[in-house]
């Protein structure tokens, strides 16, 4: 296995087709420094290209998924410098990954940590997880989608409350508001995420990619445009061997053998 400074990367699942990426900067509660985010985007991009991998699980530690962007790194930055250097531009790499990413969140998911979890496609939480956008408390505002993705998950009033007060919400609340899709005991979250990832990885890779693209369009465009794109992507599946194989296997009452073609 390749060694990283801020990450642990492992291959999981009965068919070794799930990648588990663990943020590993325990001394700073996985604060997302430049080096960590650069490593993370490089690793995700290489997993995206790896034919053996069908789904990615992203997790942190029991204490923290990630406690935000690195405040030490930001403390003395000036306006011209952050604009000029495109400060934290590399974060958007996470949103360009074509394979599904499941965030398995234990402990703090704050600021950039909450935003990172929202860039993923599914969020599972441990019972002790806490989500929040506390940027306002330190004199700034969310900068990696917190003001844009959070309202799409939880609605305006709740998002405003979270962004304007800096208060944290717990896992149960996050589930109730629609931010996370399931809550598990802390020691089960990663395993449950891997189980779901294995299920996803058992489907056709290429069709999974089209499905992710279609659902994501729901957050980017109008209903009419989104439906038009969905229809075209649906039609596109008819150009794939895997579509024919899936339907044929169903009718022959056997398991499909997908090739990703
Ligand atoms: N950055 C740097 N270091 C951190 C961070 C952070 N975000 N969070 C915690 N740490 C460090 C602490 O400084 C401390 O280090 P040391 O031991 O050297 O003093 C260590 O981690 C442990 O932290 P605490 O002692 O504070 O642990 P507690 O259990 O007492 O508290 C908390 C845990 C509640 C999580 C607390 O650490 C905290 O409030 N952290 C800051 C949370 C926060 O404000 N996050 C938002 C940061 S701003 C942001 O994310 C902007 C995102 C913009 C993204 C833009 C992308 C384009």
Tab-separated table of C-alpha atoms and ligand atoms in Angstrom:
chain	number	residue	atom	x	y	z
A	1	UNK	CA	0.000	0.000	0.000
A	2	UNK	CA	1.160	3.513	-0.801
A	3	UNK	CA	1.956	5.729	2.197
A	4	UNK	CA	0.380	9.142	2.627
A	5	UNK	CA	1.056	11.889	5.125
A	6	UNK	CA	-2.567	12.645	5.997
A	7	UNK	CA	-4.553	9.648	4.724
A	8	UNK	CA	-4.951	5.912	5.170
A	9	UNK	CA	-6.175	4.137	2.064
A	10	UNK	CA	-7.434	0.572	2.130
A	11	UNK	CA	-9.264	-1.769	-0.218
A	12	UNK	CA	-12.396	-3.392	1.256
A	13	UNK	CA	-15.327	-5.607	0.336
A	14	UNK	CA	-15.661	-9.295	-0.523
A	15	UNK	CA	-14.713	-8.528	-4.114
A	16	UNK	CA	-12.074	-5.945	-3.178
A	17	UNK	CA	-13.948	-3.270	-5.101
A	18	UNK	CA	-14.508	-0.658	-2.375
A	19	UNK	CA	-11.864	1.904	-1.414
A	20	UNK	CA	-11.813	3.140	2.177
A	21	UNK	CA	-10.127	6.530	2.526
A	22	UNK	CA	-9.548	7.675	6.094
A	23	UNK	CA	-8.539	11.223	7.009
A	24	UNK	CA	-5.615	10.799	9.366
A	25	UNK	CA	-4.445	13.996	11.003
A	26	UNK	CA	-5.456	13.169	14.585
A	27	UNK	CA	-3.535	15.954	16.350
A	28	UNK	CA	-5.638	18.616	14.638
A	29	UNK	CA	-8.941	16.695	14.602
A	30	UNK	CA	-8.451	16.171	10.855
A	31	UNK	CA	-8.406	19.910	10.145
A	32	UNK	CA	-8.291	20.117	6.374
A	33	UNK	CA	-4.950	21.777	5.669
A	34	UNK	CA	-3.772	22.413	2.117
A	35	UNK	CA	-1.555	19.322	2.134
A	36	UNK	CA	-4.407	17.071	3.260
A	37	UNK	CA	-6.813	18.361	0.614
A	38	UNK	CA	-4.164	18.075	-2.107
A	39	UNK	CA	-3.485	14.477	-1.083
A	40	UNK	CA	-7.204	13.724	-0.875
A	41	UNK	CA	-7.962	15.052	-4.343
A	42	UNK	CA	-5.002	13.148	-5.825
A	43	UNK	CA	-6.119	9.893	-4.172
A	44	UNK	CA	-9.775	10.314	-5.160
A	45	UNK	CA	-8.788	11.089	-8.753
A	46	UNK	CA	-6.637	7.978	-8.962
A	47	UNK	CA	-9.377	5.800	-7.403
A	48	UNK	CA	-11.821	7.270	-9.933
A	49	UNK	CA	-9.582	5.921	-12.713
A	50	UNK	CA	-9.020	2.524	-11.040
A	51	UNK	CA	-11.142	-0.095	-12.852
A	52	UNK	CA	-11.195	-2.388	-9.820
A	53	UNK	CA	-12.938	0.186	-7.605
A	54	UNK	CA	-16.719	0.639	-7.788
A	55	UNK	CA	-17.399	2.906	-4.817
A	56	UNK	CA	-15.442	4.991	-2.293
A	57	UNK	CA	-16.043	5.390	1.449
A	58	UNK	CA	-14.591	8.511	3.090
A	59	UNK	CA	-14.238	8.600	6.860
A	60	UNK	CA	-12.306	10.235	9.686
A	61	UNK	CA	-11.685	9.129	13.258
A	62	UNK	CA	-14.099	8.351	16.079
A	63	UNK	CA	-13.545	11.850	17.449
A	64	UNK	CA	-13.682	13.832	14.249
A	65	UNK	CA	-14.606	13.388	10.632
A	66	UNK	CA	-12.974	16.805	10.183
A	67	UNK	CA	-13.066	19.933	12.363
A	68	UNK	CA	-12.934	22.290	9.389
A	69	UNK	CA	-10.425	24.072	7.239
A	70	UNK	CA	-7.131	24.662	9.043
A	71	UNK	CA	-7.560	27.834	11.105
A	72	UNK	CA	-3.812	28.120	11.771
A	73	UNK	CA	-3.147	28.112	8.054
A	74	UNK	CA	-5.805	30.779	7.447
A	75	UNK	CA	-5.046	33.091	10.377
A	76	UNK	CA	-2.659	35.510	8.640
A	77	UNK	CA	-3.795	35.248	5.041
A	78	UNK	CA	-4.629	38.482	3.209
A	79	UNK	CA	-7.301	39.156	0.592
A	80	UNK	CA	-5.048	39.567	-2.454
A	81	UNK	CA	-3.163	36.421	-1.505
A	82	UNK	CA	-6.252	34.196	-1.142
A	83	UNK	CA	-7.714	35.491	-4.403
A	84	UNK	CA	-4.426	35.365	-6.269
A	85	UNK	CA	-3.561	31.849	-5.197
A	86	UNK	CA	-7.105	30.513	-5.610
A	87	UNK	CA	-7.027	29.505	-1.944
A	88	UNK	CA	-8.687	26.108	-1.428
A	89	UNK	CA	-9.661	25.781	-5.106
A	90	UNK	CA	-8.539	22.158	-5.040
A	91	UNK	CA	-11.519	21.277	-2.836
A	92	UNK	CA	-13.841	21.191	-5.820
A	93	UNK	CA	-11.912	18.160	-7.123
A	94	UNK	CA	-14.058	16.085	-4.737
A	95	UNK	CA	-17.204	17.121	-6.611
A	96	UNK	CA	-15.711	16.064	-9.961
A	97	UNK	CA	-15.261	12.422	-8.926
A	98	UNK	CA	-17.536	10.256	-11.077
A	99	UNK	CA	-17.741	7.246	-8.760
A	100	UNK	CA	-20.075	7.435	-5.751
A	101	UNK	CA	-18.516	8.564	-2.460
A	102	UNK	CA	-20.151	7.661	0.855
A	103	UNK	CA	-19.170	9.802	3.853
A	104	UNK	CA	-19.085	7.774	7.090
A	105	UNK	CA	-19.104	10.470	9.764
A	106	UNK	CA	-18.188	10.045	13.417
A	107	UNK	CA	-17.559	12.947	15.783
A	108	UNK	CA	-17.158	16.504	14.519
A	109	UNK	CA	-18.048	17.441	10.956
A	110	UNK	CA	-17.615	21.188	11.240
A	111	UNK	CA	-17.082	24.000	8.751
A	112	UNK	CA	-15.095	22.566	5.863
A	113	UNK	CA	-15.618	19.112	7.405
A	114	UNK	CA	-19.390	19.454	7.120
A	115	UNK	CA	-18.930	20.854	3.608
A	116	UNK	CA	-16.681	17.948	2.629
A	117	UNK	CA	-19.318	15.458	3.824
A	118	UNK	CA	-21.937	17.314	1.758
A	119	UNK	CA	-19.750	17.021	-1.361
A	120	UNK	CA	-20.125	13.249	-0.981
A	121	UNK	CA	-23.126	11.417	-2.431
A	122	UNK	CA	-24.484	9.683	0.678
A	123	UNK	CA	-23.844	10.582	4.336
A	124	UNK	CA	-24.042	7.971	7.105
A	125	UNK	CA	-23.507	9.181	10.670
A	126	UNK	CA	-22.543	7.649	13.982
A	127	UNK	CA	-24.816	8.461	16.932
A	128	UNK	CA	-22.203	10.839	18.371
A	129	UNK	CA	-21.635	12.767	15.138
A	130	UNK	CA	-22.090	16.539	15.219
A	131	UNK	CA	-22.515	18.722	12.158
A	132	UNK	CA	-22.144	22.480	12.009
A	133	UNK	CA	-20.941	25.549	10.122
A	134	UNK	CA	-19.203	27.521	12.909
A	135	UNK	CA	-17.319	29.876	10.536
A	136	UNK	CA	-19.424	32.818	11.754
A	137	UNK	CA	-17.929	32.360	15.235
A	138	UNK	CA	-14.416	32.965	13.863
A	139	UNK	CA	-15.415	35.911	11.691
A	140	UNK	CA	-15.903	34.320	8.311
A	141	UNK	CA	-18.519	32.377	6.359
A	142	UNK	CA	-18.583	28.895	4.797
A	143	UNK	CA	-16.498	28.781	1.620
A	144	UNK	CA	-16.877	25.266	0.272
A	145	UNK	CA	-20.599	24.999	-0.358
A	146	UNK	CA	-21.996	25.363	3.171
A	147	UNK	CA	-24.326	28.208	2.236
A	148	UNK	CA	-25.372	26.437	-0.984
A	149	UNK	CA	-25.559	22.704	-0.296
A	150	UNK	CA	-26.886	22.892	3.275
A	151	UNK	CA	-30.140	24.725	2.324
A	152	UNK	CA	-30.697	22.161	-0.427
A	153	UNK	CA	-30.522	19.400	2.197
A	154	UNK	CA	-32.291	20.960	5.178
A	155	UNK	CA	-34.255	23.939	3.791
A	156	UNK	CA	-33.727	27.671	4.288
A	157	UNK	CA	-34.786	28.233	7.883
A	158	UNK	CA	-32.686	25.428	9.362
A	159	UNK	CA	-29.694	26.281	7.148
A	160	UNK	CA	-29.898	29.935	8.190
A	161	UNK	CA	-30.047	28.900	11.832
A	162	UNK	CA	-26.969	26.686	11.463
A	163	UNK	CA	-24.933	29.207	9.422
A	164	UNK	CA	-25.906	32.332	11.414
A	165	UNK	CA	-25.625	30.914	14.953
A	166	UNK	CA	-22.729	28.516	14.407
A	167	UNK	CA	-24.640	26.002	16.579
A	168	UNK	CA	-24.021	22.314	15.974
A	169	UNK	CA	-26.705	19.692	15.263
A	170	UNK	CA	-26.414	16.094	16.397
A	171	UNK	CA	-26.763	12.952	14.290
A	172	UNK	CA	-30.453	12.376	15.093
A	173	UNK	CA	-31.296	15.976	14.124
A	174	UNK	CA	-29.201	15.675	10.977
A	175	UNK	CA	-31.196	12.587	10.035
A	176	UNK	CA	-34.513	14.262	10.783
A	177	UNK	CA	-33.580	17.312	8.659
A	178	UNK	CA	-32.485	15.133	5.733
A	179	UNK	CA	-28.741	15.842	5.902
A	180	UNK	CA	-27.813	12.224	6.607
A	181	UNK	CA	-29.608	9.152	5.320
A	182	UNK	CA	-28.982	6.849	8.306
A	183	UNK	CA	-27.561	6.830	11.838
A	184	UNK	CA	-25.681	3.865	13.354
A	185	UNK	CA	-23.742	3.102	16.535
A	186	UNK	CA	-20.322	4.766	16.073
A	187	UNK	CA	-18.438	1.487	15.663
A	188	UNK	CA	-20.840	0.324	12.916
A	189	UNK	CA	-20.872	3.372	10.599
A	190	UNK	CA	-17.866	2.485	8.471
A	191	UNK	CA	-18.949	-1.158	8.087
A	192	UNK	CA	-22.462	-0.121	7.092
A	193	UNK	CA	-21.028	2.358	4.584
A	194	UNK	CA	-18.813	-0.387	3.149
A	195	UNK	CA	-21.829	-2.708	2.905
A	196	UNK	CA	-23.752	-0.096	0.928
A	197	UNK	CA	-20.661	0.612	-1.163
A	198	UNK	CA	-20.359	-3.107	-2.006
A	199	UNK	CA	-23.970	-3.155	-3.169
A	200	UNK	CA	-23.337	-0.121	-5.383
A	201	UNK	CA	-20.105	-1.658	-6.682
A	202	UNK	CA	-22.007	-4.812	-7.702
A	203	UNK	CA	-23.910	-2.828	-10.342
A	204	UNK	CA	-22.633	-1.751	-13.730
A	205	UNK	CA	-19.861	0.857	-13.187
A	206	UNK	CA	-20.845	2.896	-16.179
A	207	UNK	CA	-24.557	2.858	-15.328
A	208	UNK	CA	-23.819	3.852	-11.711
A	209	UNK	CA	-21.861	6.804	-13.084
A	210	UNK	CA	-24.793	7.873	-15.272
A	211	UNK	CA	-27.194	7.544	-12.316
A	212	UNK	CA	-24.960	9.728	-10.116
A	213	UNK	CA	-24.691	12.321	-12.869
A	214	UNK	CA	-28.482	12.367	-13.258
A	215	UNK	CA	-29.235	12.774	-9.536
A	216	UNK	CA	-26.615	15.518	-9.221
A	217	UNK	CA	-28.293	17.414	-12.057
A	218	UNK	CA	-31.316	17.802	-9.747
A	219	UNK	CA	-29.196	20.197	-7.668
A	220	UNK	CA	-27.805	22.137	-10.588
A	221	UNK	CA	-30.635	22.861	-12.978
A	222	UNK	CA	-34.361	23.365	-13.574
A	223	UNK	CA	-36.839	20.483	-13.421
A	224	UNK	CA	-37.418	20.599	-17.187
A	225	UNK	CA	-33.672	20.632	-17.991
A	226	UNK	CA	-33.007	17.921	-15.412
A	227	UNK	CA	-35.718	15.697	-16.837
A	228	UNK	CA	-34.372	16.235	-20.344
A	229	UNK	CA	-30.876	15.217	-19.231
A	230	UNK	CA	-32.250	12.212	-17.342
A	231	UNK	CA	-34.124	11.026	-20.424
A	232	UNK	CA	-30.976	11.312	-22.576
A	233	UNK	CA	-28.863	9.478	-19.989
A	234	UNK	CA	-31.568	6.800	-19.760
A	235	UNK	CA	-31.531	6.491	-23.560
A	236	UNK	CA	-27.737	6.304	-23.387
A	237	UNK	CA	-27.929	3.103	-21.325
A	238	UNK	CA	-29.416	1.428	-24.440
A	239	UNK	CA	-26.040	1.807	-26.103
A	240	UNK	CA	-24.400	-0.279	-23.372
A	241	UNK	CA	-23.841	-4.044	-23.191
A	242	UNK	CA	-24.589	-3.822	-19.456
A	243	UNK	CA	-28.158	-2.601	-20.095
A	244	UNK	CA	-28.821	-5.576	-22.377
A	245	UNK	CA	-27.123	-7.960	-19.922
A	246	UNK	CA	-29.114	-6.626	-16.915
A	247	UNK	CA	-32.476	-7.077	-18.589
A	248	UNK	CA	-31.528	-10.419	-20.157
A	249	UNK	CA	-30.302	-11.772	-16.811
A	250	UNK	CA	-33.571	-10.725	-15.179
A	251	UNK	CA	-35.621	-12.537	-17.799
A	252	UNK	CA	-33.362	-15.612	-17.619
A	253	UNK	CA	-33.678	-15.539	-13.807
A	254	UNK	CA	-29.931	-15.330	-13.221
A	255	UNK	CA	-27.442	-12.836	-11.838
A	256	UNK	CA	-26.148	-10.277	-14.341
A	257	UNK	CA	-22.521	-10.321	-15.326
A	258	UNK	CA	-21.655	-6.671	-15.868
A	259	UNK	CA	-18.518	-5.705	-17.744
A	260	UNK	CA	-18.726	-1.933	-17.531
A	261	UNK	CA	-19.173	-1.765	-21.313
B	1	LIG	N1	-8.035	24.113	12.344
B	1	LIG	C1	-6.838	23.915	12.940
B	1	LIG	N2	-6.697	23.252	14.099
B	1	LIG	C2	-7.808	22.759	14.679
B	1	LIG	C3	-9.081	22.910	14.118
B	1	LIG	C4	-9.176	23.631	12.884
B	1	LIG	N3	-10.341	23.804	12.245
B	1	LIG	N4	-9.986	22.304	14.921
B	1	LIG	C5	-9.304	21.802	15.945
B	1	LIG	N5	-7.984	22.056	15.812
B	1	LIG	C6	-6.889	21.691	16.697
B	1	LIG	C7	-6.886	22.546	17.950
B	1	LIG	O1	-6.216	23.771	17.704
B	1	LIG	C8	-6.145	21.658	18.922
B	1	LIG	O2	-4.748	21.760	18.636
B	1	LIG	P1	-3.682	21.922	19.861
B	1	LIG	O3	-3.814	20.603	20.599
B	1	LIG	O4	-2.398	22.082	19.129
B	1	LIG	O5	-4.122	23.096	20.639
B	1	LIG	C9	-6.585	20.255	18.520
B	1	LIG	O6	-7.100	20.367	17.180
B	1	LIG	C10	-7.695	19.716	19.403
B	1	LIG	O7	-8.761	20.654	19.427
B	1	LIG	P2	-9.428	21.201	20.791
B	1	LIG	O8	-8.410	21.213	21.895
B	1	LIG	O9	-10.103	22.492	20.484
B	1	LIG	O10	-10.476	20.024	21.046
B	1	LIG	P3	-11.888	20.138	21.813
B	1	LIG	O11	-12.358	18.742	21.953
B	1	LIG	O12	-11.769	21.011	23.004
B	1	LIG	O13	-12.855	20.918	20.769
B	1	LIG	C11	-13.842	21.394	18.603
B	1	LIG	C12	-13.189	20.338	19.535
B	1	LIG	C13	-15.193	21.825	19.176
B	1	LIG	C14	-14.024	20.746	17.248
B	1	LIG	C15	-12.910	22.614	18.503
B	1	LIG	O14	-11.610	22.170	18.168
B	1	LIG	C16	-13.319	23.620	17.463
B	1	LIG	O15	-14.227	24.399	17.686
B	1	LIG	N6	-12.616	23.641	16.294
B	1	LIG	C17	-12.829	24.619	15.279
B	1	LIG	C18	-14.068	24.305	14.494
B	1	LIG	C19	-14.279	25.363	13.450
B	1	LIG	O16	-14.445	26.524	13.714
B	1	LIG	N7	-14.285	24.929	12.189
B	1	LIG	C20	-14.508	25.820	11.094
B	1	LIG	C21	-13.196	26.235	10.559
B	1	LIG	S1	-13.415	27.453	9.292
B	1	LIG	C22	-13.769	26.566	7.960
B	1	LIG	O17	-13.859	25.382	7.954
B	1	LIG	C23	-13.974	27.376	6.734
B	1	LIG	C24	-14.255	26.444	5.590
B	1	LIG	C25	-13.993	27.192	4.367
B	1	LIG	C26	-13.651	26.194	3.324
B	1	LIG	C27	-13.321	26.929	2.134
B	1	LIG	C28	-12.939	25.948	1.055
B	1	LIG	C29	-12.839	26.591	-0.288
